[in-house]
XYZ file of C-alpha atoms in Angstrom:
787
model
C -51.421 177.020 60.499
C -51.526 178.451 63.744
C -52.926 178.870 67.063
C -54.344 176.883 69.923
C -55.960 178.206 73.082
C -54.100 176.863 75.862
C -54.410 179.092 78.989
C -51.720 179.580 81.460
C -51.734 177.135 84.383
C -51.207 178.884 87.687
C -49.833 175.701 89.238
C -46.565 176.591 87.541
C -46.265 179.709 89.593
C -44.449 177.688 92.186
C -42.945 179.404 95.321
C -41.041 176.380 96.546
C -37.768 175.604 95.057
C -37.268 172.498 92.939
C -34.164 170.967 91.187
C -34.092 170.705 87.492
C -32.654 167.485 85.996
C -32.189 166.528 82.387
C -34.509 163.850 80.831
C -32.945 160.530 80.666
C -34.574 158.858 77.652
C -34.133 159.671 73.930
C -36.993 161.562 72.416
C -39.351 160.512 69.700
C -39.748 162.759 66.708
C -42.385 165.453 67.470
C -43.929 167.878 65.059
C -44.187 170.767 67.478
C -42.364 173.897 67.904
C -42.435 176.040 71.052
C -45.301 177.915 69.485
C -47.365 175.428 67.654
C -48.719 178.279 65.469
C -45.554 177.607 63.410
C -46.909 174.395 62.210
C -50.516 174.848 61.044
C -51.240 176.652 57.937
C -55.024 176.684 58.143
C -57.242 176.971 55.082
C -55.808 177.184 51.683
C -57.754 179.174 49.209
C -57.194 181.915 46.665
C -57.930 185.650 47.236
C -61.437 186.887 48.258
C -62.466 188.436 45.120
C -65.767 187.831 43.159
C -64.124 185.153 41.008
C -61.052 183.721 42.916
C -62.800 181.830 45.665
C -62.558 178.384 46.967
C -65.085 176.920 44.779
C -66.486 173.673 43.224
C -67.110 171.981 39.860
C -70.648 171.777 38.459
C -71.487 167.998 38.446
C -73.803 166.032 36.451
C -77.051 164.748 38.362
C -75.619 161.303 38.943
C -72.410 162.621 40.622
C -74.163 165.272 42.453
C -76.928 163.119 43.914
C -75.231 159.937 44.401
C -75.403 158.666 48.142
C -73.232 155.588 47.425
C -69.912 156.250 48.897
C -68.169 153.497 46.822
C -69.752 154.490 43.633
C -67.249 155.523 40.905
C -67.576 156.383 37.268
C -65.218 155.140 34.607
C -63.655 158.584 34.270
C -62.933 159.170 37.986
C -59.597 160.895 38.223
C -57.438 162.796 40.664
C -59.551 164.124 43.565
C -62.536 162.303 41.957
C -62.682 164.902 39.243
C -63.729 163.180 36.056
C -61.192 163.395 33.175
C -58.308 164.407 35.272
C -56.407 161.169 34.766
C -53.042 162.411 33.625
C -51.066 165.565 34.238
C -51.754 167.280 30.934
C -55.430 166.936 31.606
C -55.156 169.937 33.894
C -54.565 172.126 30.789
C -57.472 170.798 28.877
C -59.824 171.109 31.935
C -58.598 174.756 32.402
C -59.527 175.635 28.885
C -62.716 173.952 29.194
C -63.503 175.834 32.491
C -62.922 179.117 30.741
C -65.130 178.130 27.806
C -67.889 177.201 30.129
C -67.445 180.334 32.131
C -67.617 182.323 29.020
C -70.837 180.579 28.052
C -72.380 181.661 31.346
C -71.139 185.258 30.770
C -72.859 185.190 27.483
C -76.076 183.815 28.903
C -75.831 186.594 31.655
C -75.337 189.298 29.101
C -78.305 188.029 27.084
C -80.677 188.819 30.040
C -82.271 192.266 29.200
C -81.540 194.220 32.408
C -78.704 196.541 33.533
C -77.816 199.046 36.264
C -80.004 201.671 34.455
C -82.883 199.092 33.964
C -82.960 196.994 37.191
C -84.469 193.513 37.268
C -88.269 193.572 37.853
C -88.850 189.949 38.913
C -87.512 187.615 41.616
C -86.827 185.018 38.903
C -84.535 187.178 36.944
C -82.778 188.307 40.224
C -81.990 184.744 41.231
C -81.061 183.692 37.821
C -78.505 186.450 37.643
C -76.969 185.573 41.010
C -76.879 181.875 40.191
C -75.193 182.558 36.744
C -72.558 184.761 38.535
C -71.839 181.875 40.831
C -71.786 179.362 38.145
C -69.041 181.375 36.396
C -66.908 181.269 39.633
C -67.817 177.562 40.132
C -66.531 176.584 36.706
C -63.066 178.345 37.106
C -62.548 177.552 40.818
C -63.299 173.862 40.496
C -60.039 173.592 38.494
C -57.877 176.252 40.029
C -58.489 174.885 43.596
C -57.771 171.378 42.455
C -54.580 172.674 40.848
C -53.590 174.523 44.001
C -53.865 171.309 46.066
C -52.218 169.187 43.583
C -49.069 171.455 43.323
C -48.837 171.300 47.040
C -49.189 167.579 47.690
C -48.522 165.464 44.608
C -45.288 163.381 44.607
C -45.027 163.453 40.758
C -43.249 166.486 39.421
C -45.049 166.354 36.059
C -48.375 166.625 37.959
C -47.173 169.679 39.988
C -45.799 171.399 36.800
C -49.020 171.002 34.854
C -51.206 171.985 37.890
C -48.972 175.220 38.227
C -49.505 175.876 34.592
C -53.237 175.603 35.090
C -53.264 177.626 38.045
C -51.407 180.472 36.252
C -53.742 180.279 33.333
C -56.884 180.546 35.386
C -55.351 183.222 37.690
C -55.008 185.291 34.509
C -58.575 184.616 33.499
C -59.778 185.432 37.032
C -58.208 188.916 36.541
C -60.314 189.528 33.467
C -63.505 188.449 35.254
C -62.828 190.740 38.240
C -62.513 193.676 35.760
C -65.439 192.729 33.667
C -67.733 195.856 33.995
C -70.594 193.926 32.193
C -70.683 191.333 34.960
C -70.727 194.163 37.539
C -73.563 196.009 35.679
C -75.629 192.810 35.847
C -75.103 192.548 39.490
C -76.077 196.217 39.966
C -79.258 195.527 38.228
C -80.152 193.184 41.234
C -78.845 195.381 43.875
C -80.752 198.348 42.570
C -84.063 196.458 42.108
C -87.336 197.710 43.611
C -87.863 196.799 47.234
C -90.671 194.447 46.185
C -88.263 192.291 44.394
C -85.459 192.487 47.020
C -87.814 191.707 49.937
C -88.558 188.328 48.159
C -85.026 187.153 48.091
C -83.819 184.759 50.735
C -81.238 185.794 53.459
C -78.592 183.900 51.570
C -79.484 185.470 48.319
C -79.314 188.960 49.944
C -76.019 188.220 51.383
C -74.656 186.777 48.073
C -75.725 190.013 46.310
C -74.182 192.258 48.958
C -70.857 190.292 49.229
C -70.362 190.171 45.448
C -70.969 193.875 45.085
C -68.598 194.654 47.976
C -65.910 192.539 46.501
C -66.268 193.934 43.027
C -66.120 197.571 44.236
C -63.324 196.812 46.758
C -61.297 195.531 43.916
C -61.713 198.511 41.646
C -64.454 197.857 39.272
C -65.236 201.541 39.528
C -61.995 202.556 38.033
C -61.308 203.423 34.431
C -60.242 200.800 31.902
C -56.586 202.060 32.074
C -56.604 201.867 35.800
C -58.377 198.443 35.934
C -55.713 197.095 33.505
C -52.928 198.279 35.804
C -54.751 196.667 38.739
C -54.933 193.419 36.958
C -51.266 193.542 36.025
C -50.340 194.226 39.784
C -52.566 191.305 40.828
C -50.739 189.017 38.382
C -47.429 190.076 39.771
C -48.558 189.516 43.409
C -50.005 185.943 42.440
C -46.628 185.064 41.084
C -44.738 186.356 44.118
C -47.003 184.410 46.369
C -46.326 181.202 44.515
C -42.743 181.881 44.569
C -42.747 182.411 48.374
C -44.720 179.287 48.958
C -42.663 177.116 46.541
C -39.492 178.287 48.271
C -40.813 177.044 51.567
C -41.679 173.644 50.163
C -38.896 172.936 47.726
C -35.752 174.886 48.999
C -33.993 172.272 50.952
C -31.063 173.262 53.262
C -28.867 170.765 55.141
C -26.279 171.021 57.917
C -23.758 168.493 59.440
C -23.906 168.257 63.202
C -22.226 166.129 65.784
C -23.438 162.588 65.405
C -23.445 161.615 69.122
C -25.271 164.741 70.178
C -27.982 164.379 67.490
C -28.423 160.511 67.741
C -28.813 160.803 71.484
C -32.093 162.428 70.630
C -33.054 161.083 67.198
C -31.890 157.460 66.525
C -29.749 157.293 63.426
C -31.977 154.870 61.549
C -34.950 157.284 62.160
C -32.863 160.260 61.015
C -31.700 158.308 57.892
C -35.223 157.621 56.962
C -35.958 161.285 56.822
C -32.657 162.763 55.589
C -30.053 160.990 53.253
C -26.920 160.525 55.062
C -24.155 161.116 52.430
C -21.579 162.325 55.059
C -18.482 160.128 55.003
C -17.333 161.072 58.506
C -18.383 158.771 61.207
C -18.687 161.536 63.843
C -21.122 163.668 61.825
C -24.687 163.411 60.638
C -26.702 165.585 58.301
C -30.024 167.250 59.345
C -32.397 169.239 57.287
C -34.425 172.324 58.176
C -37.526 170.120 58.434
C -39.642 171.167 61.338
C -40.141 167.591 62.745
C -36.252 167.201 63.055
C -35.493 170.664 64.350
C -38.333 170.820 66.853
C -37.401 167.569 68.303
C -33.885 168.657 68.832
C -34.982 171.934 70.380
C -37.424 170.242 72.821
C -35.309 167.301 73.955
C -31.609 168.019 73.648
C -29.840 169.139 76.851
C -26.907 170.374 74.758
C -27.371 174.136 74.295
C -24.767 174.213 71.438
C -26.732 171.646 69.521
C -30.042 173.591 70.203
C -28.342 176.786 68.942
C -27.193 175.202 65.838
C -30.349 173.542 64.974
C -32.349 176.842 65.725
C -29.995 179.000 63.634
C -30.004 176.428 60.801
C -33.813 176.339 60.632
C -34.323 180.055 60.988
C -31.926 181.120 58.341
C -32.861 178.328 56.001
C -34.938 180.343 53.410
C -33.087 183.605 52.684
C -34.504 183.591 49.236
C -37.863 184.617 50.566
C -36.668 187.780 52.142
C -36.317 189.493 48.893
C -39.543 187.919 47.623
C -41.302 189.193 50.726
C -40.119 192.808 50.213
C -41.357 192.716 46.634
C -44.755 191.298 47.831
C -45.125 194.149 50.396
C -44.415 196.718 47.706
C -46.877 195.139 45.237
C -49.527 194.719 47.777
C -49.131 198.275 48.893
C -49.337 199.376 45.366
C -52.507 197.581 44.712
C -54.038 198.885 47.855
C -53.301 202.572 46.958
C -54.568 201.957 43.338
C -57.846 200.899 44.858
C -58.103 204.027 47.168
C -56.846 202.376 50.386
C -53.873 203.762 52.575
C -52.500 200.153 53.007
C -53.106 196.575 52.125
C -54.067 195.883 55.710
C -56.931 198.503 55.348
C -58.020 196.890 52.189
C -58.090 193.435 53.618
C -59.908 194.405 56.710
C -62.593 196.424 54.984
C -65.069 193.573 54.759
C -64.071 191.489 57.790
C -65.651 191.174 61.289
C -62.884 193.472 62.786
C -63.455 196.034 60.072
C -60.339 198.262 60.481
C -56.862 198.322 61.761
C -57.746 200.210 64.945
C -60.054 197.459 66.117
C -57.403 194.904 65.351
C -54.753 196.926 67.240
C -57.030 197.362 70.245
C -57.821 193.721 70.341
C -54.206 192.629 70.270
C -53.279 195.332 72.871
C -55.996 194.062 75.174
C -54.792 190.448 74.779
C -51.195 191.525 75.438
C -52.247 193.464 78.546
C -54.056 190.537 79.934
C -51.109 188.086 79.613
C -48.350 190.578 80.494
C -48.035 189.465 84.245
C -48.154 185.808 83.147
C -45.524 186.260 80.520
C -43.195 187.784 83.306
C -43.859 184.958 85.696
C -43.299 182.283 83.006
C -39.934 183.885 81.830
C -38.736 183.979 85.440
C -39.439 180.158 85.694
C -37.390 179.655 82.612
C -34.545 181.792 83.996
C -34.386 179.899 87.223
C -34.470 176.595 85.380
C -31.667 177.619 83.136
C -29.589 178.971 85.960
C -29.747 175.656 87.716
C -28.600 173.638 84.580
C -26.145 176.174 82.942
C -25.369 178.833 85.570
C -26.814 181.416 83.250
C -30.244 182.925 83.417
C -30.209 184.624 79.936
C -32.995 182.921 77.985
C -32.235 182.573 74.293
C -34.650 181.532 71.632
C -33.404 177.975 71.506
C -33.832 177.485 75.234
C -37.577 177.968 75.325
C -38.790 174.617 73.911
C -36.230 172.672 76.048
C -36.911 174.417 79.441
C -40.673 174.668 78.990
C -40.734 170.960 78.418
C -38.491 170.374 81.375
C -40.398 172.380 83.713
C -43.786 170.983 82.649
C -42.392 167.327 83.146
C -40.991 167.883 86.585
C -43.746 170.375 88.092
C -46.437 167.831 87.685
C -46.505 165.365 90.589
C -44.902 162.143 89.614
C -43.271 163.695 86.594
C -44.684 163.899 83.187
C -43.420 164.182 79.594
C -45.926 164.498 76.731
C -44.204 161.511 74.949
C -45.631 159.282 77.761
C -49.005 159.587 76.169
C -47.944 158.796 72.696
C -48.317 154.974 72.828
C -52.076 155.439 73.438
C -52.396 157.913 70.437
C -52.183 156.142 67.124
C -53.641 157.697 63.984
C -56.099 154.928 63.898
C -57.274 155.604 67.489
C -57.596 159.327 66.608
C -59.723 158.608 63.623
C -61.817 156.276 65.655
C -62.257 159.081 68.177
C -63.331 161.503 65.604
C -65.750 158.894 64.178
C -67.310 158.450 67.489
C -67.444 162.174 68.177
C -69.178 163.069 64.828
C -71.592 160.197 65.288
C -72.671 161.324 68.826
C -72.713 165.019 68.063
C -74.282 165.082 64.667
C -75.674 161.635 63.877
C -73.223 161.353 60.984
C -71.082 158.246 60.165
C -67.473 158.481 58.815
C -67.225 155.654 56.349
C -63.833 154.439 55.013
C -64.280 154.452 51.188
C -62.449 152.502 48.568
C -60.520 154.067 45.731
C -61.482 153.344 42.099
C -58.083 151.699 41.814
C -54.930 151.881 43.849
C -53.133 152.199 40.501
C -55.329 154.987 39.248
C -54.779 158.710 39.621
C -57.367 159.351 42.305
C -54.969 158.224 45.155
C -51.885 160.340 44.518
C -49.817 158.590 47.155
C -50.175 155.133 48.881
C -50.801 156.556 52.400
C -53.722 158.732 51.229
C -57.109 157.647 52.628
C -60.579 158.517 51.634
C -63.656 158.948 53.847
C -67.294 159.735 53.192
C -69.538 161.376 55.646
C -73.046 159.693 55.551
C -76.178 161.153 57.244
C -77.617 158.509 59.518
C -81.300 159.430 59.120
C -81.288 159.789 55.335
C -78.248 157.821 54.142
C -77.227 160.994 52.192
C -73.665 161.251 51.246
C -72.507 164.604 52.612
C -69.183 164.686 50.883
C -65.611 163.428 50.596
C -62.469 163.933 52.765
C -59.077 162.864 51.594
C -56.525 162.335 54.320
C -52.932 162.963 53.355
C -51.392 162.901 56.784
C -47.594 161.957 56.488
C -44.502 163.912 55.475
C -42.599 163.196 52.190
C -40.254 164.937 49.769
C -41.875 167.877 47.927
C -45.030 167.956 50.059
C -46.538 171.082 51.493
C -44.695 171.292 54.893
C -47.588 172.559 57.047
C -51.066 171.394 58.074
C -53.886 172.651 56.033
C -57.475 172.130 54.844
C -57.651 172.223 50.993
C -61.039 172.779 49.425
C -61.211 170.918 46.255
C -64.928 171.292 45.553
C -67.474 173.358 47.455
C -71.076 172.378 47.821
C -73.820 174.281 46.119
C -77.110 174.025 44.240
C -76.747 172.831 40.674
C -79.297 174.530 38.343
C -79.999 173.847 34.711
C -81.670 175.939 32.119
C -85.088 174.907 33.217
C -84.746 175.507 36.895
C -85.238 179.205 37.221
C -88.858 179.117 38.228
C -89.500 181.086 41.317
C -88.970 179.013 44.533
C -90.062 179.389 48.077
C -87.938 181.101 50.548
C -86.521 177.998 52.173
C -82.729 177.471 51.477
C -80.603 174.332 51.948
C -79.174 175.748 55.110
C -82.619 175.488 56.750
C -83.138 171.878 55.875
C -81.249 168.610 56.279
C -81.167 168.013 52.426
C -81.697 169.779 49.240
C -85.116 170.256 47.817
C -86.155 167.415 45.563
C -86.163 169.415 42.421
C -82.622 170.796 42.667
C -79.434 168.607 42.639
C -76.646 169.389 45.214
C -72.957 169.315 44.422
C -71.117 167.436 47.091
C -68.100 169.053 48.605
C -64.611 167.445 48.457
C -61.774 168.389 50.555
C -58.355 167.216 51.525
C -56.746 167.369 55.009
C -53.030 167.666 54.565
C -50.761 167.227 57.601
C -47.145 166.008 58.228
C -47.687 163.819 61.385
C -44.642 162.196 62.563
C -44.186 158.437 62.577
C -41.936 156.638 65.205
C -41.167 153.853 62.768
C -40.953 155.977 59.591
C -43.548 154.119 57.795
C -45.983 156.109 55.571
C -47.850 153.484 53.616
C -51.642 152.883 53.586
C -51.109 149.449 55.312
C -49.107 150.477 58.275
C -49.236 154.333 58.710
C -52.320 154.451 60.892
C -50.362 152.418 63.496
C -47.896 155.375 63.903
C -48.045 156.965 67.322
C -48.512 160.669 67.761
C -47.737 163.562 70.120
C -50.778 165.039 71.700
C -49.984 168.281 69.783
C -50.402 166.338 66.517
C -53.774 165.046 67.723
C -54.860 168.610 68.358
C -53.642 169.605 64.866
C -55.662 166.779 63.396
C -58.862 167.724 65.250
C -58.323 171.347 64.269
C -57.977 170.500 60.496
C -60.937 168.203 60.877
C -62.977 171.175 62.160
C -62.487 172.831 58.828
C -63.599 169.631 57.093
C -66.740 169.590 59.079
C -67.400 173.157 58.210
C -66.943 172.463 54.535
C -69.062 169.089 54.386
C -71.787 170.164 56.703
C -72.447 173.444 54.866
C -75.633 173.434 52.768
C -75.682 176.582 50.901
C -77.221 177.561 47.459
C -74.077 179.373 46.316
C -70.567 177.924 46.232
C -69.320 181.424 46.867
C -70.680 181.163 50.380
C -70.140 177.526 50.920
C -68.061 176.033 53.984
C -64.962 177.963 54.772
C -65.917 180.676 52.465
C -66.762 182.696 55.436
C -65.017 185.916 56.914
C -61.327 185.202 57.401
C -61.573 186.373 60.975
C -64.494 183.904 61.661
C -63.666 180.895 59.611
C -61.125 179.580 62.276
C -63.901 179.316 64.896
C -65.116 175.716 64.127
C -61.497 174.389 63.936
C -60.366 176.100 67.109
C -63.495 174.621 68.850
C -62.435 171.124 67.641
C -59.162 171.568 69.706
C -61.189 171.820 72.881
C -62.513 168.334 72.217
C -59.028 166.986 71.736
C -58.132 168.199 75.350
C -61.353 166.885 77.012
C -60.669 163.738 79.153
C -64.181 162.250 78.350
C -63.308 162.442 74.670
C -59.729 161.257 75.019
C -60.933 158.163 76.968
C -62.735 156.955 74.014
C -59.517 156.875 71.824
C -56.547 156.448 74.086
C -55.734 152.720 73.791
C -52.118 151.179 73.457
C -51.045 148.416 71.242
C -51.978 145.796 73.934
C -55.481 147.021 73.979
C -55.013 148.797 77.446
C -56.871 151.984 78.016
C -54.837 155.051 79.215
C -54.443 155.133 83.063
C -56.629 157.804 84.542
C -53.572 159.403 86.336
C -51.674 159.681 83.113
C -54.654 161.327 81.473
C -55.009 163.831 84.283
C -51.196 164.616 83.962
C -51.794 165.533 80.310
C -54.693 167.796 81.130
C -52.731 169.516 83.918
C -49.910 170.194 81.465
C -52.356 172.016 79.036
C -52.100 175.605 80.315
C -48.442 175.570 81.181
C -46.563 178.504 79.576
C -49.857 179.526 77.794
C -49.136 183.325 78.346
C -45.868 182.921 76.438
C -47.701 181.153 73.718
C -50.544 183.825 73.428
C -47.753 186.562 73.578
C -46.123 184.737 70.548
C -49.374 184.771 68.709
C -49.846 188.488 69.388
C -46.316 189.186 68.163
C -46.834 187.365 64.854
C -50.342 189.074 64.412
C -48.764 192.485 65.112
C -45.959 191.719 62.662
C -48.464 190.775 59.973
C -50.418 193.932 60.593
C -47.388 196.260 60.584
C -45.833 194.420 57.565
C -48.725 195.191 55.468
C -49.793 198.470 57.094
C -49.269 201.985 55.900
C -45.712 202.978 54.996
C -44.092 205.167 57.481
C -42.711 208.670 56.552
C -38.991 208.929 56.764
C -36.994 212.276 56.604
C -34.732 212.707 53.481
C -32.477 215.486 52.517
C -33.000 216.855 49.023
C -31.384 220.185 47.609
C -30.589 221.494 51.050
C -34.104 220.959 52.315
C -35.770 218.203 54.272
C -38.748 216.131 53.026
C -40.468 213.099 54.146
C -41.012 210.087 51.838
C -42.990 207.009 52.697
C -40.911 203.886 53.158
C -41.057 200.351 54.626
C -38.966 199.007 57.544
C -37.075 195.872 56.354
C -39.036 192.879 57.437
C -36.172 191.406 59.482
C -35.646 194.695 61.423
C -39.379 194.959 62.112
C -39.447 191.273 63.195
C -36.579 191.971 65.644
C -38.104 195.100 67.013
C -41.475 193.450 67.801
C -39.735 190.593 69.578
C -38.076 193.235 71.900
C -41.348 195.043 72.389
C -43.180 191.913 73.414
C -40.283 190.528 75.723
C -39.690 187.505 73.478
C -36.146 186.418 72.977
C -34.836 186.944 69.467
C -31.602 185.860 67.709
C -30.079 188.563 65.602
C -29.965 188.029 61.851
C -32.433 185.284 61.947
C -35.649 185.321 59.849
C -38.220 182.680 60.888
C -40.743 184.801 59.002
C -39.117 183.829 55.588
C -40.973 180.458 56.073
C -44.178 182.018 57.564
C -46.686 180.848 54.953
C -49.593 182.671 56.542
C -48.114 185.933 55.182
C -49.206 184.686 51.817
C -52.737 183.026 52.549
C -53.568 185.038 55.554
C -51.651 188.373 54.742
C -53.018 191.044 57.265
C -55.381 188.385 58.735
C -53.273 186.407 61.160
C -55.015 188.101 64.082
C -57.962 186.048 63.004
C -56.583 182.918 64.863
C -56.700 184.637 68.159
C -59.946 186.370 67.378
C -61.527 182.950 66.594
C -60.027 181.381 69.644
C -61.992 183.748 71.737
C -65.186 182.681 70.006
C -64.365 179.107 70.135
C -63.537 179.193 73.817
C -66.831 180.924 74.500
C -68.798 178.319 72.537
C -66.991 175.527 74.369
C -67.743 176.805 77.756
C -71.338 177.630 77.155
C -72.315 174.716 74.957
C -70.050 171.688 75.397
C -67.951 171.855 78.715
C -70.662 170.132 80.643
C -71.107 167.424 77.922
C -68.930 167.239 74.899
C -71.114 164.520 73.238
C -74.338 166.470 73.502
C -76.477 165.824 70.485
C -78.615 168.861 71.398
C -75.603 171.213 71.336
C -74.139 169.424 68.361
C -77.282 170.085 66.491
C -77.423 173.706 67.604
C -73.876 174.163 66.355
C -74.651 172.493 63.044
C -77.669 174.543 62.291
C -76.575 177.811 63.864
C -73.051 177.951 62.204
C -71.751 174.943 60.250
C -74.672 174.670 57.853
C -74.397 178.319 56.806
C -70.864 178.507 55.718
C -70.464 182.194 54.913
C -74.092 182.820 53.908
C -74.995 184.447 57.216
C -73.398 187.284 59.197
C -70.984 185.968 61.599
C -72.215 188.067 64.459
C -75.662 186.565 63.935
C -74.367 183.104 63.826
C -72.336 183.551 67.118
C -75.334 185.047 68.919
C -77.495 182.133 67.663
C -75.203 179.420 69.034
C -74.439 181.181 72.311
C -77.716 182.647 72.794
C -76.156 185.950 73.788
C -73.295 187.987 72.478
C -69.823 186.616 72.633
C -67.289 187.953 75.021
C -63.629 187.504 75.879
C -64.165 186.246 79.413
C -64.308 182.528 78.515
C -60.908 182.664 76.946
C -59.152 184.033 80.008
C -61.417 182.178 82.431
C -58.640 179.467 83.233
C -55.959 182.072 83.632
C -57.902 183.939 86.134
C -59.052 180.877 87.966
C -55.847 178.993 88.238
């Protein structure tokens, strides 16, 4: 959903004059705005409360342990979930999940211990923790599948029933989070004698601590009346979040523009395949607010009027969400104050790596200071270029994509446009490149896996592909990745990693005997006496296709921009985090790590997408010709161009997110002749405009790009985490992989120090383990300082 760590390239700080000329060739559709953060959405998951996690379904032994990637049961359904074969099954499965969860709650209550009578054996402590995890696992296995389904399924009935199931289970989750009895059982473990606690594994101790923190952060200490009010507020927030997201996906806005201007950039037959052309006028065509269309026009059109019209259309296309956002702000603030916090941002940050708003503010301020000079220089370059073309040096928002692309293409010796590399980057090539990389780094095969039936519910669209990850040494099936890579009507419009099922140990009633201290995270496979639930994820993108195809037979031949390759690598980093995780608890599995750490593996994967040694293994055109070395070097040379502006954009968005959900500011009011102050909120559009001016980023009055900023829902008060994690990723790349991107030794280190642990270990400890020192910011800015 956001980011990339491209550092500014000093080569663009040219002192000699050069002439700007317009590109002569028509552009291909590209899925990239001037700040690529506008495209990626990141990880999709419900809020971090004890029973609203990205979780997984408890499987039978045959399902959990099967290493055969092509094995299917007769009841395989959507997302490989048994008995999810028709839309209404979501309702029955949601009801069954609540019944199973209640059964676990009853089993937990039957255990004779409480906060006043702590557990006295390690066996009871472990049983309590795993029953708490099993409750979450039952519910989240369905609610996470429902979340993915309602975002990607082309059939409206599937989306409707998924939404109903999501709503049902969200309400049930509210009752779980307010269940004092569950918290009391957890306290019986937390308050146990040191002799018991010292025998718990590191993961068990973290599970205990994380659950307690989440319970207490979400108000379990409040009175029944107060908890009821909190649950009601959470319900309102959930509905507003769903409304905001649905408006982005389903509210379509169209505008007619000059046919000649548009079709000079996007051929009419390509545009028609994306937007129905009902306009009867021969000199007009219809565009939508789709990112692929708008960003292509912004990047390639030399016509400033067309760029302006496209920009204004896209950035005013979801006005419905402005009111939704204000209501959401109020409700999130109300929730935070009910729970004893001064703001939603303070509540959110209370258990993150950063810890508090001051730390985030200092981080963003430091980043902004380091790029300030580069931003000024880059803006001057844009102003000079525009003056040569339009005799005006005022940079407007719709000028930035066009002139950055133009300067990049003409400042590199011999000229370069990113579209020149697209013939060498097909989806198939990229998947082959990822296959080779995963094999060499980790000793893991990516195996294309057949569906049970192309007519069955498992494959929700004909372009969806299924991949299994297989351990070379053992033949173990590590999990499943579904690839849904191409845009279509009513599909989630950004790129994201959806967890459908997390990995975890599967215990039965006879498996509570005390075990040794080894955890799955310390071994390559589960112990022989405990089954392991294999993770299932979906990578959802909207990759452009130059021929408009999106079928399983032809889509993989579609050519991509390098930015799209970077996006695919980023989301695949999330998938690796999910599938290589081996934790006992689903609550700590894979991407269930701290929000301001979880983007580290995905950002790290972007570095591989820029390394020429990696690109050489995958860049081949339709004639079988490898990419010329000089063209590859031009791509690498373009990497850091205008990086300071890109970073400043990310700082702006992160600052907006922090202030949007920060404390309300006192405003003087007059009452009965006196002056008082009352807390209030600056309207989001006003705040967005003010921050643009503060960060020296051009802004168009009365526009509201943020009304389509999906991160405000899934990463509210946490958007800074992308930049935070880019710093960590750059450090890992520089220390571990820059000298050899295929190093098995460093791949193994990354796997066993970070990926295998998911969220079961403190992020600071994991970073220090993989780096062999504390992380620092120097690697992130090394290129800026060096160029």
